mmCIF file of C-alpha atoms and ligand atoms in Angstrom:
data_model
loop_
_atom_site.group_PDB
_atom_site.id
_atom_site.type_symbol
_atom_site.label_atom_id
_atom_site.label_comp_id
_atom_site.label_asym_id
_atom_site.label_seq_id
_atom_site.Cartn_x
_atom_site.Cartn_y
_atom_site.Cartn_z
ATOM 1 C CA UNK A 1 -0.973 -2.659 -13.691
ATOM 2 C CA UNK A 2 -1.082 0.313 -10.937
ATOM 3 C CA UNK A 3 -1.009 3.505 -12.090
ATOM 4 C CA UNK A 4 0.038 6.776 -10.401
ATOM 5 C CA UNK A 5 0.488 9.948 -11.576
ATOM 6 C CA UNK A 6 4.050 11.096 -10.495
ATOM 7 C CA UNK A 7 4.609 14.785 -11.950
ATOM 8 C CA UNK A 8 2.858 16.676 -14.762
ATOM 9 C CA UNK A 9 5.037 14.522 -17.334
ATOM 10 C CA UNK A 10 5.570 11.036 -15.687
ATOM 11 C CA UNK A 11 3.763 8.074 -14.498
ATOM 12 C CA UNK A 12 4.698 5.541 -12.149
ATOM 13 C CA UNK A 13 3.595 1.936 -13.520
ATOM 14 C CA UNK A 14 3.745 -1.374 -11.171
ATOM 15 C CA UNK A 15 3.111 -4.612 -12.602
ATOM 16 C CA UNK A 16 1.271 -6.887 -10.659
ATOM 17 C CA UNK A 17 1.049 -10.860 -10.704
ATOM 18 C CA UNK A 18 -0.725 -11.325 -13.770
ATOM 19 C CA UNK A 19 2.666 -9.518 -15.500
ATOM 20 C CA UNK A 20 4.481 -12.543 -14.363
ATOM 21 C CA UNK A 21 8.299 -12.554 -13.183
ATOM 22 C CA UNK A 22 10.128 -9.740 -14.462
ATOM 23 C CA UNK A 23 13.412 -10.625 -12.608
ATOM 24 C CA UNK A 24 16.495 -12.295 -14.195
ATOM 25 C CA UNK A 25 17.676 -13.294 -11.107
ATOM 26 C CA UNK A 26 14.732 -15.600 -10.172
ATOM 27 C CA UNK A 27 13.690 -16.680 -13.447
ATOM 28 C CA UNK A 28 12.971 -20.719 -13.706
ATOM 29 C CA UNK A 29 12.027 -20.519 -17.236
ATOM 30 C CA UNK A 30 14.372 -17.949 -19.004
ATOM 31 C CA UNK A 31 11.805 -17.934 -22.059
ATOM 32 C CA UNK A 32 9.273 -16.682 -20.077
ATOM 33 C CA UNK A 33 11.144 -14.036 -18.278
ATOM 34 C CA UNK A 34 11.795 -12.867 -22.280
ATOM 35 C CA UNK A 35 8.351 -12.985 -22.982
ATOM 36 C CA UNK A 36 7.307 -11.397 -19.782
ATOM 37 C CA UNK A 37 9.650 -8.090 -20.643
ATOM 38 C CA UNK A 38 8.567 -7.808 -23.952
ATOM 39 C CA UNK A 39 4.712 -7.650 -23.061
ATOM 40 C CA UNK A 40 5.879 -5.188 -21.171
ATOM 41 C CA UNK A 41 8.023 -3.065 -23.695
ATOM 42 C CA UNK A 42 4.755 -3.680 -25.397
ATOM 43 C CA UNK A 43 2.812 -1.665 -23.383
ATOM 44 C CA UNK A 44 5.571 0.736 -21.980
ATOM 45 C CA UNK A 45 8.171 1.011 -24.403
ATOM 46 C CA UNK A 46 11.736 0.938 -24.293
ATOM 47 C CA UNK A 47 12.721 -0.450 -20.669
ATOM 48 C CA UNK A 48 16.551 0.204 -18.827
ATOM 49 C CA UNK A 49 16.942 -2.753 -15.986
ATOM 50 C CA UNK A 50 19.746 -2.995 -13.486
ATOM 51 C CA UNK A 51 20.688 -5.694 -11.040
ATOM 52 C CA UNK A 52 19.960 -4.668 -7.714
ATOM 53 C CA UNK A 53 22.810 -5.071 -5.312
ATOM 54 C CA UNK A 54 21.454 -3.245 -2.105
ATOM 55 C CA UNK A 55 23.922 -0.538 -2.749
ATOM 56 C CA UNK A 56 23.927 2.861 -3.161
ATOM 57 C CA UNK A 57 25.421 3.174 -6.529
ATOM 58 C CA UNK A 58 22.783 5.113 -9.073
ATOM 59 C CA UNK A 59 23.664 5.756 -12.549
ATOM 60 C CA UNK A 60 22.036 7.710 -15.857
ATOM 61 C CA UNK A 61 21.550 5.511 -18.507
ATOM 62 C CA UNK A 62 20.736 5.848 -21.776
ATOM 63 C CA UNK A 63 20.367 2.767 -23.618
ATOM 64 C CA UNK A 64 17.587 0.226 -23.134
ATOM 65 C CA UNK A 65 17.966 -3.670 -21.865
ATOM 66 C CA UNK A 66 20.381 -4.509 -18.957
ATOM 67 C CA UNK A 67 22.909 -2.063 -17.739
ATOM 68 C CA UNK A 68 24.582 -3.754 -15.062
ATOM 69 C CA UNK A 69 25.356 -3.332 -11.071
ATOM 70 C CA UNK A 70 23.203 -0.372 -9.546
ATOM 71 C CA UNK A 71 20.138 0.512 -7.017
ATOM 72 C CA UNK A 72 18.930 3.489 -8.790
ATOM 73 C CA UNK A 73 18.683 4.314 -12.714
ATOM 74 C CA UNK A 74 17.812 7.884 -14.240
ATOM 75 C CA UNK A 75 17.264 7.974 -17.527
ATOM 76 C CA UNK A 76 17.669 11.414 -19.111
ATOM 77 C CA UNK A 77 15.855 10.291 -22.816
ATOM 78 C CA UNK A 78 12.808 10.628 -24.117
ATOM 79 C CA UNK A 79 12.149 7.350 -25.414
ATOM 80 C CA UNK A 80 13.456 4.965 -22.559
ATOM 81 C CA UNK A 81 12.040 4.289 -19.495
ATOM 82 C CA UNK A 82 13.944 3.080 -16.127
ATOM 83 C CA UNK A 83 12.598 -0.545 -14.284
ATOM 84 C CA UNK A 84 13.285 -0.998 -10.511
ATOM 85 C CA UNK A 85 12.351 -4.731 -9.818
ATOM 86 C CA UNK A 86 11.137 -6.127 -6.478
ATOM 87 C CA UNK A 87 9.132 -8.037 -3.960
ATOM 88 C CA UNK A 88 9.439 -6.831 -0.739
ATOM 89 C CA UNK A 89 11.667 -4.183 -1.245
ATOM 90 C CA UNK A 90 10.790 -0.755 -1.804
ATOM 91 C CA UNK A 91 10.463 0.636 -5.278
ATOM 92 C CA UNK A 92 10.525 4.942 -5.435
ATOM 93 C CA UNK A 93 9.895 6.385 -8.625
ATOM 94 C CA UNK A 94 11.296 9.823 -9.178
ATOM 95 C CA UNK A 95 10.316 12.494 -12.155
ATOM 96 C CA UNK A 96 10.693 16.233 -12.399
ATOM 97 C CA UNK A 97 8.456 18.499 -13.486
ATOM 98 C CA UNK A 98 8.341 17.955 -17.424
ATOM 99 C CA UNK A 99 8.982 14.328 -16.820
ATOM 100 C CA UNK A 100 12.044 14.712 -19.068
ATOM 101 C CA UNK A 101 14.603 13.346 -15.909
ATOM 102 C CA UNK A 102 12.889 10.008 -14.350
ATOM 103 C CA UNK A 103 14.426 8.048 -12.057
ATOM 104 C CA UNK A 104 13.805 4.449 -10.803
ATOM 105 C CA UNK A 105 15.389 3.614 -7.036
ATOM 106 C CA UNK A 106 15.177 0.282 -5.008
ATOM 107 C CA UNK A 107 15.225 0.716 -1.374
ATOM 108 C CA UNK A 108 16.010 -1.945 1.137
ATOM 109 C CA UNK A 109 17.248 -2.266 4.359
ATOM 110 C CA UNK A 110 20.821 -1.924 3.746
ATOM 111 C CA UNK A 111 20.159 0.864 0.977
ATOM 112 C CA UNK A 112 17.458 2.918 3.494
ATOM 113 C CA UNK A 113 20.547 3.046 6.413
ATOM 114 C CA UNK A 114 23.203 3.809 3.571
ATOM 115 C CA UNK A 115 21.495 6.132 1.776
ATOM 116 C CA UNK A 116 20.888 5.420 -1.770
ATOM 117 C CA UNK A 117 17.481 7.958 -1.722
ATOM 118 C CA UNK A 118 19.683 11.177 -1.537
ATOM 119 C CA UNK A 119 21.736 9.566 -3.435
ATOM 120 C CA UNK A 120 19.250 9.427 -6.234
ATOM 121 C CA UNK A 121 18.123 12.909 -5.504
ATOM 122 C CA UNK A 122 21.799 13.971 -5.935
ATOM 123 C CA UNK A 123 22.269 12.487 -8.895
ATOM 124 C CA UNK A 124 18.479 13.691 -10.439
ATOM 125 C CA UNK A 125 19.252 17.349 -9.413
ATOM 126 C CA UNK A 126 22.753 17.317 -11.302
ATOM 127 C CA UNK A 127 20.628 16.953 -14.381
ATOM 128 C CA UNK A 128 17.456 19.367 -13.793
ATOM 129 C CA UNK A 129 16.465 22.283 -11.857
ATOM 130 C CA UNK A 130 12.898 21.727 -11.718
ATOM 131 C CA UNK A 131 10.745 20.365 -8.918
ATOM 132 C CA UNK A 132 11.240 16.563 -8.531
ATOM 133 C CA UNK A 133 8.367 14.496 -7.621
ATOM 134 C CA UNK A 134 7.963 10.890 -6.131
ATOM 135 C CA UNK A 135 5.409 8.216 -5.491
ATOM 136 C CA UNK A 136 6.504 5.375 -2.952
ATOM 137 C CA UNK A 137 5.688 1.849 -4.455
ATOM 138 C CA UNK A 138 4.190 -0.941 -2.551
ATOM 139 C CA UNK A 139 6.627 -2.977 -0.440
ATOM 140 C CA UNK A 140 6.564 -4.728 2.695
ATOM 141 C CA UNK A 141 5.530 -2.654 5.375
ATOM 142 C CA UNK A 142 6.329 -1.882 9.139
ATOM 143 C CA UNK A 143 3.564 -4.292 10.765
ATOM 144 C CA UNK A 144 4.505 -6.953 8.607
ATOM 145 C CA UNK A 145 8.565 -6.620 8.069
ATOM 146 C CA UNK A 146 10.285 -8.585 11.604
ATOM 147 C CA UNK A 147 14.085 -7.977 12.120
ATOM 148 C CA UNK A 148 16.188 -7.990 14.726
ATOM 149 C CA UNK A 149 15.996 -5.413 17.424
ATOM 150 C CA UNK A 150 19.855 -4.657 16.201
ATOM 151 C CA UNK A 151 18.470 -3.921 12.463
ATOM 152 C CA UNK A 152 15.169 -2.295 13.433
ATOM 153 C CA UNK A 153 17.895 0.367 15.590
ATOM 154 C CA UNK A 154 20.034 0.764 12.984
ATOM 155 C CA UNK A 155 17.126 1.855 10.912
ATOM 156 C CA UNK A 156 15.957 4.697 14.105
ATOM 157 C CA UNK A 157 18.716 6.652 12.572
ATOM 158 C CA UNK A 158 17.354 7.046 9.438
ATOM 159 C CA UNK A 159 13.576 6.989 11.005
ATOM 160 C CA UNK A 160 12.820 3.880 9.602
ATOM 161 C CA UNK A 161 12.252 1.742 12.777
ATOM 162 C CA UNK A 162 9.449 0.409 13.721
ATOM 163 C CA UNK A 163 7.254 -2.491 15.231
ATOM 164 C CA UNK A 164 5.388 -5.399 14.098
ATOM 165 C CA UNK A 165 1.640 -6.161 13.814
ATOM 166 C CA UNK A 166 2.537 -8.679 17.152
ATOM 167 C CA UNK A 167 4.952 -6.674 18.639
ATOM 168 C CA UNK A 168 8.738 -7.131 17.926
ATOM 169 C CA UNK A 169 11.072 -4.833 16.138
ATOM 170 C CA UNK A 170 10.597 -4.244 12.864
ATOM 171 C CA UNK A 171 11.676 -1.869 9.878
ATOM 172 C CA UNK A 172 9.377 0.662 7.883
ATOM 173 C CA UNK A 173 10.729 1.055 4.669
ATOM 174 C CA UNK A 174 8.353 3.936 3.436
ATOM 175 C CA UNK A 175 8.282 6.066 7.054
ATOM 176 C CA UNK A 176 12.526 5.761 6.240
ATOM 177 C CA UNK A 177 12.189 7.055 2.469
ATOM 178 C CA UNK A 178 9.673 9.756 3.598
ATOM 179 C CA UNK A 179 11.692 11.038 5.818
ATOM 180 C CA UNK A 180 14.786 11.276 3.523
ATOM 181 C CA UNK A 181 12.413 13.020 0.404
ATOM 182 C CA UNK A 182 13.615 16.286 1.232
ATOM 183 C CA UNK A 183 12.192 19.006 -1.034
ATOM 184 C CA UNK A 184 10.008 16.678 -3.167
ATOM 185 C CA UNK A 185 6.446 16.444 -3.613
ATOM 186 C CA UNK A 186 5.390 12.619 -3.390
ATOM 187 C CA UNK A 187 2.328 10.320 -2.772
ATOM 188 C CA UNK A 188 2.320 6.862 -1.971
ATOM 189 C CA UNK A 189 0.639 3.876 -2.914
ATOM 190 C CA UNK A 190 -0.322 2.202 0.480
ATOM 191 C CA UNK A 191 0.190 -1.302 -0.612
ATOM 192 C CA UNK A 192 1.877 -4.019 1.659
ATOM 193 C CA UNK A 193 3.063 -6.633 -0.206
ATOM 194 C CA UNK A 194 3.730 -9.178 2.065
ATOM 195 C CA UNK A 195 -0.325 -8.398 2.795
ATOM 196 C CA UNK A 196 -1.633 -8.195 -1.280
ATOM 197 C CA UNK A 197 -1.970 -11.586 -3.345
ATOM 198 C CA UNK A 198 -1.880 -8.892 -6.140
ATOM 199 C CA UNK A 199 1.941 -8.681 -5.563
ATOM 200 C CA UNK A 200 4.798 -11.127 -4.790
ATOM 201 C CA UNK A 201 6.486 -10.982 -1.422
ATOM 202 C CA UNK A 202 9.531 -12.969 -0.941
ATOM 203 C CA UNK A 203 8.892 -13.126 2.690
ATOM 204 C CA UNK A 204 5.695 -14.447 2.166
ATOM 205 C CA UNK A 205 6.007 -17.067 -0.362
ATOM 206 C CA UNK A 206 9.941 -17.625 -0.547
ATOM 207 C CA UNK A 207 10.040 -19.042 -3.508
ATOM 208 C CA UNK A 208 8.708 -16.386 -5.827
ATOM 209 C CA UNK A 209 8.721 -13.643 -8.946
ATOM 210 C CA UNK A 210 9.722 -9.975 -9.084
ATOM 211 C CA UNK A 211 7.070 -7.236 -9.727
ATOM 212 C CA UNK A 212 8.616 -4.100 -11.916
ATOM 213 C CA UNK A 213 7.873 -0.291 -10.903
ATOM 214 C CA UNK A 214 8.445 1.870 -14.186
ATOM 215 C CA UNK A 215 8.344 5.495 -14.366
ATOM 216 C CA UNK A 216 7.048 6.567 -17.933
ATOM 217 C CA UNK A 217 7.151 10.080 -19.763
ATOM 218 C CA UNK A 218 2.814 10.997 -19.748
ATOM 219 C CA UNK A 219 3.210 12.133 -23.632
ATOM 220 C CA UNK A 220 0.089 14.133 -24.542
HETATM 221 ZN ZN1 ZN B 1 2.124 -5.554 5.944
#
C-alpha cells in the first residue's frame, strides 16, 4: 500500500498488486474480488465504490458498498471512506483541512477535456469552506500514454497534451489535473503505471486488475 499524507486529517491510500483486483468490472473470479474488498475494509474501513463511466457526474455519498454510475465520490461521514478504481487512469484524492469532506475522482481522457476535476472541486466546496488539498495518484504518464494527434490536441486545451518517450502525440493526465487544481494545495506521487510492475496498467498488460486509491480520515 502507498501512503500519502493529503491534509492534516486525510490520507490518500493506493493498493498495489499484492491487493489483488479490486474492480467489479474485470473480475474473473467474483469470490476473489469479495475477498479482495474485504481485506481491504479490513485495513481501511468502511469503503463507497462507484462505476466509473468517464463522465463528469460526482456525487456525495453516504452509505458504504456500491453506489452506482459516477467519476467522482465525496463522502461527507466520518466513518466511510470513498474508492476511485483504476489502471491507467488517473486517480485524485481530495480532503479539506479537518479531513471531514474527502473526495475520490477518476480522471481520464474524456473526463480531463470535460471537466470532471472542477467538477469535484465544485461539488467539495458546496460542503466546506476550508482549504482543500490533493495528491495526484499514479497513472499512466505523458512519455508512455500514445494517442492520436486529434486526442493529444483536444487535450492542449485543457494543458494536458503532450509527447511520447519516441516521439508522437501523447496525453499527460497529471500536467492536465495540475493545471485545473485551482486554489488547492496538492503533491503527487510520481508513479507511471504503465512503467511500475507494482501497479496494473491496462495498456501494458491488456488483460488485467484494477488498483484502488482511497482517501481515509488520519484519526489521532
Ligand atoms: Zn510512463
Amino acid at each position: 500500500m502507498l501512503r500519502r499524507r493529503i491534509s492534516p486529517g486525510a490520507i490518500a491510500c493506493f493498493t498495489t498488486r499484492e491487493w489483488g483486483n479490486l474492480a467489479s468490472q474485470v473480475a474473473h473470479d467474483p469470490a476473489e474480488l469479495v475477498a479482495n474488498r474485504a481485506r481491504l475494509t479490513a485495513e481501511l474501513g468502511e469503503l463507497a465504490w462507484m462505476t466509473e463511466v468517464h463522465g463528469t457526474n460526482v456525487i456525495v455519498v453516504d452509505e458504504p458498498g456500491e453506489r452506482g454510475d459516477a467519476d467522482g465520490l465525496v463522502v461527507h461521514a466520518p466513518g466511510l471512506s470513498p474508492a476511485v478504481i483504476m489502471a491507467d487512469c488517473l486517480p485524485l484524492l481530495l480532503a479539506n483541512e479537518t479531513g471531514s469532506v474527502r473526495a475520490a475522482v477518476h480522471i481520464g481522457r474524456r473526463g480531463l477535456v470535460d471537466g470532471v476535476v472542477p467538477e469535484a472541486l465544485r461539488v467539495i466546496r458546496e460542503l466546506t469552506d476550508e482549504q482543500v488539498y490533493g495528491v495526484i495518484g499514479p497513472s499512466i504518464c505523458g512519455g508512455c500514454y500514445e494517442v492520436s494527434a486529434e486526442l493529444s490536441e483536444e487535450a492542449a486545451a485543457v494543458h494536458g497534451a503532450a509527447t511520447t518517450r519516441w516521439g508522437t502525440p501523447s496525453i499527460d493526465l497529471a500536467a492536465g489535473v495540475r493545471n485545473q487544481l485551482d486554489g488547492v494545495s496538492y503533491s503527487e506521487i510520481d508513479i507511471c503505471t504503465f512503467e511500475s510492475e507494482q501497479l496494473f496498467s491496462y495498456r501494458r498488460d491488456a488483460v488485467t486488475g484494477r488498483f484502488a486509491g482511497i482517501a481515509v480520515l488520519d484519526t489521532p
